[in-house]
Coordinates of C-alpha atoms in Angstrom, one line a residue:
M108 CA 3.2 2.2 -23.7
R109 CA 6.5 0.4 -23.2
L110 CA 7.1 -0.6 -19.6
L111 CA 10.2 -1.7 -17.7
I112 CA 9.8 -3.7 -14.5
L113 CA 12.4 -2.9 -11.9
G114 CA 12.7 -5.7 -9.3
T115 CA 11.4 -9.1 -10.2
G116 CA 10.4 -10.6 -6.8
G117 CA 6.9 -11.9 -6.0
M118 CA 4.9 -8.8 -6.5
A119 CA 6.5 -8.2 -9.9
N120 CA 4.4 -11.1 -11.2
Q121 CA 1.2 -9.1 -10.5
H122 CA 2.6 -6.1 -12.3
A123 CA 3.6 -8.1 -15.3
A124 CA 0.3 -9.9 -15.6
N125 CA -1.9 -6.9 -15.0
F126 CA 0.0 -4.6 -17.4
K127 CA 0.3 -7.2 -20.1
A128 CA -3.5 -7.6 -20.0
I129 CA -4.0 -4.0 -21.0
E130 CA -4.3 -3.3 -24.7
G131 CA -1.4 -1.4 -26.1
V132 CA 1.0 -2.0 -23.2
S133 CA 4.2 -3.9 -23.8
V134 CA 6.5 -5.1 -21.0
V135 CA 9.8 -4.7 -22.8
G136 CA 12.4 -5.1 -20.0
G137 CA 13.2 -6.4 -16.6
V138 CA 15.8 -5.4 -14.0
D139 CA 17.1 -7.4 -11.0
V140 CA 20.4 -7.7 -9.2
V141 CA 19.9 -11.5 -8.9
P142 CA 20.5 -12.9 -12.4
E143 CA 18.7 -16.2 -11.7
R144 CA 15.6 -14.5 -10.5
L145 CA 15.6 -12.1 -13.4
A146 CA 16.0 -14.9 -15.9
A147 CA 13.1 -16.9 -14.5
F148 CA 10.9 -13.9 -14.3
C149 CA 11.6 -12.7 -17.9
T150 CA 11.2 -16.3 -19.2
E151 CA 7.9 -16.7 -17.5
H152 CA 6.5 -13.4 -18.8
G153 CA 8.1 -13.4 -22.2
I154 CA 10.3 -10.3 -21.6
A155 CA 13.1 -10.0 -24.1
N156 CA 15.4 -7.4 -22.5
R157 CA 17.2 -8.2 -19.2
F158 CA 19.4 -6.0 -17.1
T159 CA 21.2 -6.5 -13.8
T160 CA 21.3 -2.8 -13.0
L161 CA 19.0 0.2 -13.5
E162 CA 21.9 2.1 -15.1
E163 CA 22.1 -0.5 -17.9
A164 CA 18.4 -0.2 -18.5
L165 CA 18.5 3.6 -18.6
A166 CA 21.4 3.6 -21.0
W167 CA 19.3 1.4 -23.3
G168 CA 16.3 3.6 -22.7
E169 CA 13.8 2.0 -25.1
F170 CA 10.8 2.3 -22.7
D171 CA 8.3 5.0 -21.5
A172 CA 7.6 4.0 -17.9
V173 CA 9.0 2.1 -14.9
A174 CA 7.1 -0.1 -12.5
N175 CA 9.3 0.1 -9.4
V176 CA 8.8 -3.2 -7.5
T177 CA 12.1 -3.1 -5.5
P178 CA 12.3 -3.4 -1.7
D179 CA 11.0 -0.4 0.2
R180 CA 14.4 1.2 0.9
I181 CA 15.3 1.1 -2.8
H182 CA 12.3 3.0 -4.0
H183 CA 13.8 6.4 -3.3
P184 CA 17.1 6.3 -5.2
T185 CA 15.8 4.3 -8.1
T186 CA 12.7 6.4 -8.6
L187 CA 14.8 9.5 -8.6
Q188 CA 17.0 8.0 -11.3
A189 CA 14.0 7.1 -13.4
I190 CA 12.6 10.6 -13.1
A191 CA 15.9 12.1 -14.0
A192 CA 15.9 10.0 -17.2
D193 CA 12.4 11.4 -18.1
K194 CA 10.4 8.3 -17.4
H195 CA 6.9 7.9 -15.9
V196 CA 6.9 5.9 -12.6
F197 CA 4.4 3.5 -11.1
C198 CA 5.9 2.7 -7.6
E199 CA 5.0 0.1 -5.1
K200 CA 4.1 1.3 -1.7
P201 CA 5.5 2.7 0.5
L202 CA 6.8 5.4 -1.7
A203 CA 9.8 5.8 0.6
T204 CA 10.8 4.7 4.1
D205 CA 10.1 8.2 5.5
A206 CA 8.2 11.3 4.6
I207 CA 11.2 13.5 3.8
K208 CA 12.4 11.1 1.1
A209 CA 8.8 10.6 -0.1
M210 CA 8.3 14.4 -0.5
E211 CA 11.6 14.7 -2.3
M212 CA 10.3 12.1 -4.8
T213 CA 7.0 13.9 -5.0
E214 CA 8.5 17.2 -5.8
A215 CA 10.8 15.6 -8.4
I216 CA 8.0 14.0 -10.3
E217 CA 5.9 17.1 -10.2
R218 CA 8.7 19.2 -11.5
S219 CA 9.3 16.7 -14.3
G220 CA 5.8 16.8 -15.6
K221 CA 5.8 13.0 -15.8
V222 CA 3.2 10.7 -14.3
G223 CA 3.9 9.4 -10.8
M224 CA 1.5 7.0 -9.1
V225 CA 1.7 4.6 -6.2
N226 CA 0.2 1.1 -6.0
F227 CA -2.2 1.2 -3.1
T228 CA -3.6 -2.1 -4.1
Y229 CA -6.7 -2.0 -2.0
R230 CA -7.9 1.0 -3.9
N231 CA -8.9 -1.7 -6.4
S232 CA -11.7 -2.7 -4.0
P233 CA -15.1 -1.7 -5.5
A234 CA -16.6 -1.7 -2.0
L235 CA -14.1 1.0 -0.9
Q236 CA -14.8 3.1 -4.0
K237 CA -18.6 2.8 -3.7
G238 CA -18.5 3.3 0.1
R239 CA -16.4 6.5 -0.3
Q240 CA -18.9 7.8 -2.9
M241 CA -21.8 7.3 -0.4
V242 CA -19.9 9.0 2.4
L243 CA -19.0 12.0 0.3
A244 CA -22.6 12.2 -1.0
G245 CA -23.7 12.7 2.6
E246 CA -25.7 9.5 2.9
I247 CA -24.6 9.0 6.6
G248 CA -24.4 12.7 7.4
Q249 CA -21.3 14.2 9.0
V250 CA -18.7 11.6 10.0
R251 CA -18.3 11.2 13.7
H252 CA -16.4 8.0 14.3
V253 CA -14.1 5.7 12.3
E254 CA -12.7 2.2 13.0
A255 CA -10.3 0.5 10.7
S256 CA -8.2 -2.7 10.9
H257 CA -5.9 -4.6 8.6
L258 CA -5.5 -8.2 9.8
Q259 CA -3.0 -10.8 8.5
S260 CA -1.7 -14.0 10.0
W261 CA 1.4 -15.1 8.2
L262 CA 3.4 -15.0 11.5
V263 CA 1.1 -17.7 12.9
G264 CA 0.1 -19.6 9.7
R265 CA 2.0 -21.0 6.7
H266 CA -0.6 -20.2 4.1
W267 CA 1.8 -17.8 2.3
G268 CA 5.0 -19.8 3.2
D269 CA 7.3 -20.4 6.1
W270 CA 8.5 -16.9 7.3
K271 CA 11.1 -18.5 9.5
S272 CA 13.1 -19.8 6.5
E273 CA 12.2 -17.6 3.6
S274 CA 14.0 -14.3 2.9
K275 CA 11.0 -12.8 1.2
W276 CA 9.3 -12.7 4.6
L277 CA 12.3 -12.3 7.0
W278 CA 13.4 -9.0 5.5
R279 CA 10.0 -7.6 6.5
L280 CA 10.8 -8.3 10.1
S281 CA 14.2 -6.6 10.1
K282 CA 14.9 -2.9 10.4
K283 CA 18.5 -3.1 9.0
H284 CA 17.0 -4.8 5.9
G285 CA 14.8 -1.7 5.3
S286 CA 11.6 -2.7 7.0
N287 CA 9.4 -0.4 9.2
G288 CA 7.5 -3.5 10.2
A289 CA 3.7 -3.9 10.1
L290 CA 3.4 -0.1 10.3
G291 CA 5.4 0.4 7.1
D292 CA 4.2 -2.6 5.3
I293 CA 0.4 -2.9 5.9
G294 CA 0.0 0.3 8.0
I295 CA 0.3 2.4 4.9
H296 CA -2.6 0.4 3.3
I297 CA -5.0 0.7 6.2
V298 CA -4.3 4.4 6.9
D299 CA -5.0 5.1 3.2
F300 CA -8.1 2.8 3.3
A301 CA -9.4 4.6 6.4
S302 CA -8.7 8.1 5.2
Y303 CA -9.8 7.6 1.6
G304 CA -13.0 5.7 2.6
S305 CA -14.0 8.2 5.2
G306 CA -13.1 11.2 3.0
L307 CA -11.1 12.6 5.9
D308 CA -7.4 13.3 6.6
V309 CA -5.6 12.4 9.9
A310 CA -4.9 15.4 12.0
H311 CA -3.4 13.9 15.2
V312 CA -1.9 10.4 16.0
F313 CA -1.4 8.6 19.3
A314 CA 0.2 5.3 18.5
R315 CA 1.6 2.1 20.1
L316 CA 3.9 -0.4 18.3
K317 CA 4.7 -3.9 19.5
T318 CA 7.4 -6.3 18.4
F319 CA 6.9 -9.9 19.7
D320 CA 9.5 -12.4 20.7
K321 CA 9.6 -14.8 17.7
A322 CA 13.0 -16.5 17.8
P323 CA 15.9 -17.1 20.3
G324 CA 17.9 -13.8 20.6
H325 CA 15.4 -12.1 18.3
K326 CA 17.4 -13.2 15.3
I327 CA 17.3 -15.7 12.5
G328 CA 20.5 -15.9 10.4
E329 CA 21.4 -12.4 9.2
Y330 CA 18.0 -11.0 10.1
D331 CA 17.4 -9.2 13.4
L332 CA 13.7 -9.6 14.2
D333 CA 13.3 -6.0 15.5
A334 CA 10.6 -4.5 13.3
N335 CA 7.1 -4.1 14.8
D336 CA 4.5 -6.8 14.3
S337 CA 1.4 -5.0 15.5
F338 CA 0.2 -1.4 16.0
T339 CA -2.7 0.6 17.2
M340 CA -3.5 4.3 16.6
N341 CA -6.0 6.6 18.2
V342 CA -6.5 9.4 15.7
D343 CA -8.3 12.7 15.3
F344 CA -9.5 13.4 11.7
T345 CA -10.1 16.6 10.0
G346 CA -13.8 17.6 10.4
G347 CA -14.0 16.6 14.0
A348 CA -14.3 12.9 13.8
I349 CA -12.2 10.5 15.9
G350 CA -11.2 6.9 15.3
T351 CA -9.0 3.9 15.7
I352 CA -6.7 2.3 13.2
Q353 CA -4.9 -1.0 13.8
A354 CA -3.0 -3.7 12.1
T355 CA -1.2 -6.9 12.9
R356 CA 0.4 -9.9 11.3
T357 CA -0.6 -12.2 14.1
A358 CA -4.4 -12.4 13.6
A359 CA -4.9 -16.2 13.2
G360 CA -7.9 -16.9 11.0
Q361 CA -7.4 -13.7 8.9
M362 CA -5.3 -14.1 5.8
D363 CA -5.7 -10.5 4.5
Q364 CA -8.7 -8.5 5.7
L365 CA -9.2 -4.8 5.7
R366 CA -12.3 -3.5 7.4
L367 CA -13.5 0.0 7.7
R368 CA -16.6 1.3 9.5
V369 CA -17.6 4.9 9.1
Y370 CA -20.2 6.1 11.6
G371 CA -22.1 9.3 10.8
E372 CA -24.8 11.4 12.4
T373 CA -27.6 9.7 10.4
G374 CA -26.1 6.3 9.4
S375 CA -23.2 4.0 9.0
I376 CA -21.2 2.2 6.2
E377 CA -19.0 -0.8 6.4
M378 CA -16.4 -1.5 3.7
I379 CA -14.5 -4.9 3.7
Y380 CA -11.8 -6.3 1.5
D381 CA -11.1 -9.9 2.6
T382 CA -8.5 -11.9 0.6
G383 CA -9.8 -10.8 -2.8
K384 CA -13.5 -10.5 -1.9
S385 CA -15.2 -7.1 -1.4
T386 CA -18.3 -6.6 0.8
L387 CA -20.3 -3.4 1.4
R388 CA -23.0 -2.9 4.0
A389 CA -24.9 0.1 5.3
C390 CA -27.3 1.0 8.0
L391 CA -29.3 4.0 6.7
G392 CA -32.6 5.8 7.0
E393 CA -35.3 4.0 9.0
D394 CA -32.9 1.0 9.5
V395 CA -31.0 3.1 12.0
H396 CA -33.9 2.7 14.4
T397 CA -33.7 -1.1 14.2
A398 CA -30.0 -1.4 13.8
T399 CA -30.5 -3.2 10.5
W400 CA -27.6 -3.6 8.1
R401 CA -28.1 -4.3 4.4
D402 CA -25.8 -5.3 1.6
V403 CA -25.1 -2.5 -0.9
P404 CA -24.5 -3.5 -4.6
F405 CA -21.5 -2.1 -6.4
D406 CA -20.0 -2.2 -9.9
P407 CA -16.4 -3.3 -10.9
V408 CA -13.8 -0.5 -10.8
E409 CA -10.6 0.1 -12.8
T410 CA -7.4 -1.1 -11.2
N411 CA -4.4 1.1 -10.4
Y412 CA -2.6 -0.5 -13.3
Q413 CA -5.3 0.6 -15.7
R414 CA -5.5 4.1 -14.2
F415 CA -1.7 4.5 -14.5
V416 CA -1.8 3.6 -18.2
Q417 CA -4.6 6.0 -18.8
A418 CA -2.7 8.7 -16.9
V419 CA 0.4 8.2 -19.1
R420 CA -1.6 8.3 -22.2
A421 CA -3.3 11.5 -21.1
G422 CA -0.2 13.0 -19.6
R423 CA -1.9 13.7 -16.3
T424 CA -1.4 11.9 -13.0
Q425 CA -4.4 10.2 -11.4
E426 CA -4.8 9.1 -7.8
P427 CA -3.2 7.5 -5.9
S428 CA -0.4 10.0 -6.6
F429 CA 3.1 10.4 -5.1
R430 CA 1.8 13.3 -3.1
R431 CA -1.0 11.2 -1.6
A432 CA 1.6 8.5 -0.6
A433 CA 3.9 11.1 0.9
N434 CA 1.1 12.5 3.0
I435 CA 0.2 9.0 4.3
Q436 CA 3.9 8.5 5.0
K437 CA 3.7 11.6 7.3
V438 CA 1.1 9.8 9.4
L439 CA 3.3 6.7 9.7
D440 CA 6.3 8.9 10.7
K441 CA 4.2 10.6 13.4
A442 CA 3.0 7.2 14.6
L443 CA 6.7 6.1 15.1
A444 CA 7.3 9.4 16.9
S445 CA 4.3 9.0 19.1
D446 CA 5.4 5.5 20.2
L447 CA 8.7 7.0 21.3
S448 CA 7.4 10.1 22.9
R449 CA 4.3 8.5 24.5
A450 CA 2.4 11.6 23.4
D451 CA 0.0 12.8 20.8
E452 CA 1.7 13.9 17.5
A453 CA 0.1 16.6 15.3
L454 CA 0.3 16.4 11.5
G455 CA 1.8 19.6 10.1

């Protein structure tokens, strides 16, 4: 498989390294509107063909698939261009900045017959995959309650850099630069994590978003700091369960932690991804009567990158698909609507 990487910012390095490690995959081209960034990226990863526009790359055309690692608002137009050119697409999350655009992309890829998948990176957690299997196998009985959180701290700590001076962080805080804040950036991850791990879909959302005062006049240079920094959701799931989903960039002491607890009628399961480390615990059987939690072993799982390559070779999309990402985007859109309406919003 010959791969083109579209967008050569920070996350593109993960795409290049992971795809190049898969036997039979060649990263044959890179695209970026910033020539200096493009040159540095292609030199680092040994990529021969360099383009400053997607149009140039498509005119060349000597590739099978596109890894779309552009900023969020660019996913929609560039993915549609790639699909029109008969290319498979592996898109960074979110698929689009709203559900209407995401569904347009979904319908386009499905009509084309090409593979379209989205990089929900935390699907790579073996604890999540094993925990989901246990829930679906009925090991905790019918799910009754779910609690999920995604905690980061880069607004209060400099472990990933100084957000006040680096554009790669500042754009994430600005609506006019295409950001939907914590909801759009990490909210999409934790909603997928909670829904996938519990085996349930969100049916209703009641949400609150919060943007904190981070600079004089809520502005740094060209960046208006108006995108949300934290959110909470009360949700109803299909099947009758209820739960809470929350995320923030202000959780000092937490670099990147996703935690999901699924409580059932006969037991509970906890799935944790914490800055690269996965943990799975359960309270099952007789342990319910003593509130005893035990570690559960799990095996390594294939990554999204590996599954995408397999899907292209087989000619059949695997999960997480464009349609899955579009359905998660609907939840985020309803959360935004709920914050404005101060009311419960139903998923159609």
